[in-house]
C-alpha positions as CSV (number, residue, x, y, z in Angstrom):
1,M,1.3,-59.5,-0.8
2,K,2.2,-58.3,-4.3
3,K,-1.5,-57.4,-5.0
4,S,-1.5,-55.4,-1.8
5,I,1.6,-53.4,-2.7
6,L,0.3,-52.9,-6.3
7,S,-3.0,-51.5,-4.8
8,I,-1.2,-49.2,-2.5
9,L,1.0,-47.9,-5.5
10,L,-2.2,-47.4,-7.6
11,L,-3.8,-45.4,-4.8
12,M,-0.7,-43.3,-4.0
13,P,-1.4,-40.5,-6.9
14,I,-5.1,-40.3,-5.6
15,I,-3.9,-39.8,-2.0
16,L,-1.2,-37.2,-3.0
17,L,-3.7,-35.3,-5.2
18,S,-6.3,-35.2,-2.5
19,Q,-3.6,-33.9,-0.1
20,T,-2.6,-31.2,-2.5
21,I,-6.2,-30.2,-3.0
22,N,-6.8,-30.0,0.6
23,V,-3.7,-28.0,1.4
24,Q,-3.8,-25.4,-1.3
25,K,-6.0,-22.4,-0.3
26,K,-7.8,-20.2,-2.7
27,V,-7.9,-16.4,-2.6
28,L,-10.1,-14.1,-4.8
29,M,-8.5,-10.8,-5.6
30,V,-10.9,-8.0,-6.4
31,V,-10.2,-4.9,-8.4
32,S,-12.3,-1.8,-9.5
33,S,-13.7,-1.8,-12.9
34,Y,-14.1,2.0,-12.8
35,G,-10.7,3.0,-14.3
36,K,-10.3,4.6,-17.8
37,D,-7.3,5.8,-19.7
38,M,-4.7,4.9,-16.9
39,G,-6.6,7.0,-14.4
40,S,-6.7,10.2,-16.5
41,M,-10.5,10.1,-17.2
42,R,-11.6,7.9,-14.3
43,P,-9.6,6.4,-11.4
44,G,-8.8,2.6,-11.4
45,Y,-7.1,0.2,-9.2
46,E,-3.5,0.5,-8.1
47,F,-1.3,-1.8,-10.0
48,D,1.5,-1.6,-7.4
49,E,-0.9,-3.0,-4.7
50,F,-2.1,-5.8,-7.0
51,S,1.3,-6.8,-8.1
52,Q,2.8,-6.9,-4.6
53,A,-0.2,-8.8,-3.1
54,Y,-0.3,-11.2,-6.0
55,L,3.3,-12.1,-5.8
56,I,2.9,-12.8,-2.0
57,F,-0.1,-15.1,-2.6
58,K,1.6,-16.9,-5.6
59,N,4.9,-17.4,-3.7
60,N,3.1,-18.9,-0.8
61,N,1.3,-21.4,-2.9
62,L,-2.2,-19.9,-2.9
63,S,-4.5,-20.4,-5.8
64,I,-5.6,-17.0,-7.2
65,D,-8.6,-15.7,-9.2
66,V,-9.2,-12.1,-10.0
67,A,-12.5,-10.5,-10.2
68,S,-14.2,-7.1,-10.8
69,P,-17.8,-5.7,-10.8
70,K,-18.0,-5.7,-14.7
71,G,-15.6,-8.6,-15.5
72,G,-13.1,-8.4,-18.3
73,K,-10.1,-6.3,-18.8
74,V,-9.5,-3.8,-16.0
75,E,-7.7,-0.5,-16.2
76,P,-5.2,0.6,-13.4
77,D,-4.0,4.0,-12.7
78,K,-0.7,5.0,-14.3
79,Y,2.2,3.2,-12.5
80,N,5.9,2.8,-12.7
81,T,6.8,-0.3,-14.9
82,E,10.3,-0.3,-13.6
83,K,9.6,-1.1,-10.0
84,L,10.7,-4.7,-9.5
85,Y,7.3,-6.2,-8.4
86,N,5.6,-4.6,-11.4
87,K,8.4,-5.8,-13.8
88,I,7.8,-9.4,-12.3
89,L,4.1,-9.2,-12.8
90,L,4.2,-7.8,-16.3
91,E,6.4,-10.8,-17.3
92,D,3.8,-13.2,-15.7
93,K,1.6,-14.2,-18.7
94,H,-0.8,-16.0,-16.2
95,A,-1.2,-13.0,-14.0
96,M,-1.7,-10.6,-16.9
97,N,-4.3,-13.0,-18.4
98,L,-6.2,-12.9,-15.1
99,L,-6.3,-9.1,-15.3
100,D,-7.3,-9.1,-19.0
101,N,-10.1,-11.5,-18.2
102,T,-11.3,-10.8,-14.8
103,K,-14.3,-12.7,-13.5
104,A,-17.5,-10.7,-13.1
105,T,-18.4,-10.8,-9.5
106,A,-21.9,-11.9,-10.5
107,N,-20.4,-15.1,-11.9
108,V,-18.2,-15.8,-8.8
109,K,-19.1,-18.8,-6.6
110,A,-18.1,-17.6,-3.2
111,D,-18.0,-21.0,-1.6
112,D,-14.9,-21.7,-3.7
113,Y,-12.7,-19.3,-1.8
114,D,-11.0,-19.3,1.6
115,A,-10.1,-15.6,1.4
116,I,-10.9,-12.4,-0.5
117,Y,-8.3,-9.6,-0.9
118,I,-9.8,-6.2,-2.2
119,V,-7.2,-4.1,-3.9
120,G,-7.2,-0.4,-3.5
121,G,-6.9,2.6,-5.7
122,K,-9.4,5.4,-5.9
123,G,-11.6,3.6,-8.3
124,A,-12.6,1.4,-5.5
125,M,-14.5,4.3,-4.0
126,F,-16.8,4.6,-7.0
127,D,-18.0,1.0,-7.8
128,L,-17.0,-1.5,-5.1
129,P,-19.3,-0.2,-2.3
130,F,-22.3,-0.4,-4.6
131,D,-21.8,-3.8,-6.2
132,P,-24.4,-6.2,-4.8
133,S,-22.7,-9.2,-6.1
134,L,-19.4,-8.3,-4.2
135,Q,-21.4,-7.7,-1.1
136,D,-22.9,-11.2,-1.4
137,I,-19.3,-12.7,-1.8
138,V,-18.0,-10.9,1.3
139,L,-21.1,-11.8,3.3
140,N,-20.7,-15.4,2.3
141,L,-17.2,-15.4,3.7
142,Y,-18.2,-13.5,6.6
143,E,-20.8,-16.1,7.6
144,R,-18.6,-19.2,6.9
145,N,-15.9,-20.4,9.4
146,N,-12.1,-20.3,8.7
147,T,-12.2,-17.6,6.0
148,V,-10.4,-14.3,5.7
149,I,-11.8,-11.0,4.6
150,S,-9.0,-8.5,3.6
151,S,-8.3,-5.3,1.8
152,V,-5.6,-2.6,1.4
153,C,-5.9,1.2,1.0
154,H,-9.2,2.2,-0.4
155,G,-10.3,-1.4,-0.6
156,P,-12.4,-1.4,2.7
157,A,-14.9,0.8,0.9
158,A,-16.3,-2.5,-0.3
159,F,-17.4,-3.3,3.3
160,V,-19.3,-0.1,4.4
161,N,-22.8,-1.2,3.0
162,I,-22.7,-4.8,4.0
163,K,-25.1,-6.0,6.9
164,S,-25.6,-9.3,8.6
165,D,-28.5,-9.7,11.0
166,G,-29.3,-6.0,10.8
167,D,-25.8,-4.9,11.8
168,Y,-22.9,-3.8,9.5
169,I,-20.4,-6.4,9.4
170,I,-17.6,-4.0,10.4
171,K,-19.3,-2.9,13.6
172,D,-16.8,-3.2,16.5
173,V,-14.2,-4.4,14.1
174,E,-10.8,-2.8,14.2
175,I,-10.0,-1.6,10.7
176,T,-7.7,0.7,8.9
177,S,-7.7,2.2,5.4
178,F,-6.4,5.2,3.4
179,C,-7.1,7.8,6.1
180,N,-8.3,11.4,6.1
181,I,-4.9,13.0,6.3
182,E,-3.7,10.9,3.5
183,E,-6.7,12.1,1.4
184,E,-5.7,15.7,2.3
185,L,-2.1,15.2,1.2
186,F,-2.5,12.9,-1.8
187,G,-6.1,12.6,-2.9
188,K,-6.7,16.0,-4.3
189,K,-7.6,15.0,-7.8
190,W,-10.7,12.7,-7.0
191,V,-11.4,13.3,-3.4
192,K,-14.2,15.8,-4.1
193,E,-16.0,13.4,-6.2
194,F,-16.0,10.5,-3.7
195,P,-19.4,9.4,-2.6
196,F,-18.1,9.5,1.0
197,G,-15.0,10.0,3.0
198,L,-13.6,6.4,3.8
199,E,-12.2,6.9,7.2
200,T,-15.4,8.8,8.2
201,K,-17.8,6.3,6.7
202,L,-16.0,3.2,8.4
203,I,-16.2,5.0,11.8
204,E,-20.0,5.9,11.1
205,R,-20.6,2.2,10.3
206,G,-19.2,1.3,13.9
207,A,-15.6,0.2,12.9
208,I,-12.8,0.9,15.4
209,F,-10.5,2.8,13.1
210,K,-6.7,2.4,13.4
211,Q,-4.0,4.3,11.7
212,T,-0.3,5.2,11.8
213,D,1.5,8.3,10.2
214,F,0.7,9.0,6.6
215,M,2.0,6.6,4.0
216,L,3.6,4.2,6.5
217,S,2.8,0.6,7.0
218,K,-0.1,-0.3,9.2
219,V,-1.8,-3.7,9.1
220,V,-4.8,-4.5,11.4
221,V,-6.0,-8.0,12.1
222,S,-9.3,-8.1,13.8
223,G,-11.4,-11.4,13.9
224,K,-11.4,-12.5,10.3
225,F,-10.7,-9.2,8.8
226,V,-7.3,-8.1,7.7
227,T,-6.8,-4.6,6.5
228,G,-3.8,-2.4,5.4
229,Q,-3.7,1.4,5.6
230,N,-2.0,2.4,2.3
231,P,0.1,1.1,-0.5
232,F,3.1,0.6,1.8
233,S,1.0,-1.7,3.9
234,T,0.4,-4.1,1.0
235,T,3.1,-6.7,1.4
236,R,2.4,-7.1,5.2
237,S,-1.3,-7.2,4.7
238,A,-1.0,-9.9,2.1
239,E,1.4,-11.8,4.4
240,A,-1.1,-11.4,7.2
241,V,-3.7,-13.1,4.9
242,V,-1.4,-16.1,4.4
243,T,-0.9,-16.4,8.2
244,S,-4.5,-16.0,8.9
245,L,-5.1,-18.9,6.6
246,G,-2.9,-21.1,8.9
247,L,0.1,-21.0,6.6
248,V,3.8,-20.0,7.2
249,T,5.0,-17.3,4.9
250,V,8.1,-17.9,2.8
251,D,11.1,-15.7,3.4
252,R,11.7,-12.9,0.8
253,E,13.8,-9.9,0.2
254,L,12.4,-6.5,0.8
255,Y,11.7,-4.1,-2.1
256,Y,13.8,-1.0,-2.1
257,D,10.8,1.3,-1.6
258,E,9.4,-1.0,1.0
259,R,12.7,-1.0,2.9
260,S,12.8,2.8,2.7
261,A,9.3,3.2,4.2
262,Y,10.3,0.9,7.1
263,L,13.4,3.0,7.7
264,I,11.3,6.2,7.8
265,Q,8.9,4.5,10.2
266,D,11.7,3.3,12.5
267,L,13.2,6.9,12.6
268,L,9.9,8.5,13.3
269,N,9.2,5.9,16.0
270,K,12.7,6.5,17.4
271,N,13.7,2.9,17.0
272,Y,16.8,4.1,15.4
273,T,18.7,7.4,15.3
274,I,19.5,9.6,12.5
275,K,23.2,8.8,13.0
276,W,22.5,5.1,12.5
277,A,20.5,6.0,9.4
278,E,23.4,8.1,8.0
279,N,25.7,5.0,8.5
280,E,23.1,2.7,7.0
281,L,22.8,4.8,3.8
282,A,26.6,5.2,3.7
283,K,27.0,1.4,3.6
284,N,23.9,0.3,1.6
285,E,22.8,3.3,-0.4
286,V,21.8,1.0,-3.5
287,N,19.4,-0.8,-1.3
288,Y,17.2,2.1,-0.6
289,D,14.9,4.5,-2.7
290,L,16.4,7.8,-1.7
291,P,14.0,10.1,-3.7
292,L,11.1,8.4,-1.7
293,I,12.7,9.1,1.6
294,A,13.3,12.8,0.5
295,A,9.7,13.1,-0.6
296,Y,8.4,11.8,2.6
297,G,10.4,14.4,4.3
298,Y,8.9,17.0,2.0
299,Y,5.3,15.9,2.8
300,K,6.1,15.6,6.6
301,I,7.2,19.2,6.5
302,L,4.0,20.3,4.7
303,A,1.9,18.3,7.2
304,S,3.6,19.7,10.2
305,T,3.4,23.6,9.9
306,E,2.1,23.7,13.5
307,N,3.9,20.8,14.9
308,I,7.5,21.5,15.8
309,E,8.4,17.8,16.4
310,G,7.0,16.7,13.0
311,L,8.7,19.7,11.3
312,K,12.0,18.6,12.8
313,Q,11.4,15.0,11.6
314,G,10.7,16.2,8.1
315,V,13.8,18.3,8.0
316,E,15.9,15.4,9.3
317,L,14.7,13.2,6.5
318,V,15.4,15.7,3.8
319,E,18.9,16.3,5.3
320,L,19.5,12.6,5.5
321,T,19.1,12.3,1.7
322,A,20.8,15.5,0.7
323,P,24.3,13.7,0.0
324,Y,22.6,11.5,-2.5
325,F,19.5,13.3,-3.8
326,F,19.4,17.0,-4.8
327,N,16.2,19.0,-5.8
328,E,16.4,22.8,-5.6
329,N,12.7,23.2,-4.6
330,L,13.2,20.8,-1.8
331,Q,16.3,22.5,-0.7
332,L,14.5,25.9,-0.7
333,L,11.7,24.4,1.4
334,L,14.4,23.0,3.7
335,A,16.0,26.4,4.2
336,K,12.6,27.9,5.0
337,S,12.0,25.1,7.5
338,H,15.3,25.8,9.2
339,V,14.2,29.4,9.6
340,S,11.0,28.2,11.3
341,L,13.3,26.1,13.7
342,N,15.5,29.0,14.4
343,N,18.4,27.3,12.5
344,K,19.2,30.5,10.7
345,E,22.9,29.5,10.1
346,R,21.9,26.4,8.2
347,A,19.1,28.3,6.3
348,V,21.7,30.9,5.1
349,Q,24.1,28.0,4.1
350,I,21.5,26.3,2.0
351,A,20.3,29.6,0.4
352,N,23.9,30.5,-0.6
353,E,24.5,27.1,-2.1
354,L,21.3,27.6,-4.3
355,I,22.7,31.1,-5.4
356,S,26.0,29.7,-6.2
357,K,24.5,27.0,-8.5
358,N,22.1,29.7,-10.0
359,L,19.2,27.7,-8.9
360,L,16.0,29.5,-7.6
361,K,18.3,32.4,-7.1
362,E,15.7,35.1,-6.6
363,Q,13.9,33.2,-4.0
364,A,17.1,32.3,-2.2
365,E,18.2,36.0,-2.3
366,E,14.8,37.0,-0.9
367,L,15.1,34.6,1.9
368,L,18.5,35.9,2.8
369,K,17.1,39.5,3.0
370,T,14.5,38.3,5.4
371,L,17.2,36.9,7.7
372,G,19.1,40.3,7.7
């Protein structure tokens, strides 16, 4: 009897180790090698997207490796080091070591991984679609059972040249990515140099393209593919990968910019009223990124010159943040937008406020003249 108990005790560590190995899933995160000088010379990967996805995977007990086409140290585009998720990652020595010593895709053994997550950034457009080793890795996961193929923002560029049995692997797959309207609004520096338009190419390859309004969260799960539309889709796309691997995601606090993007989305989708949002900001101002909400209103106005409903929504977002965030150029645009909406009284009020503060005085006075 004692020998039996002793045998069981000796076997327990082996049993527990075996269970741990079986339970822990492994994800390969892929970033572009193209970046140079923080994006000033050549665009690279988006650090915001990497940090948010990495932290989701880490906190959900996934084993993580990082690869790039060339291997070695990779260069992101310029980013805000004060954002909470970036601060956390920058203090994570293991994570930073992975970025400083990425695996070359040619040296990656695809069978070792349950999932791949391709990080976006405009650099992804220049090297990922043309990396044969990355194509082999993705194809391996595509042809194996119980695997996940995922990406965010410009990451789906990696899929556009991969075929299986003569067909592109994304044919008839629902997919999202950084879309054409987002390129028009935010991609002006590099978009003319892109080898192709991402949304257009995905559709040409037979994908069923899905999108929401620009720079708002959209995640599409289709078969083994998980894709996110833009940077604000990162956390939810990473959590969808965890779920697709059969795991339950851990609870977490939303980041301020993430929470702000969801607030905007709820307002545009009419899930909440502006009055509700006013009360929410009055109570919880510190939990939101107010300049982000104002900036979204600005771009919504620019994108809605022929869309009255969109113009109204942009104006509402800028007005929502006015008690907390002031920018004279934004206020002048707001006044002009009110003119377009026949809200002349409000336009006059804003113009007079600018004049009283000696801000953009000439433009404000000119606007008042046009109003009689």
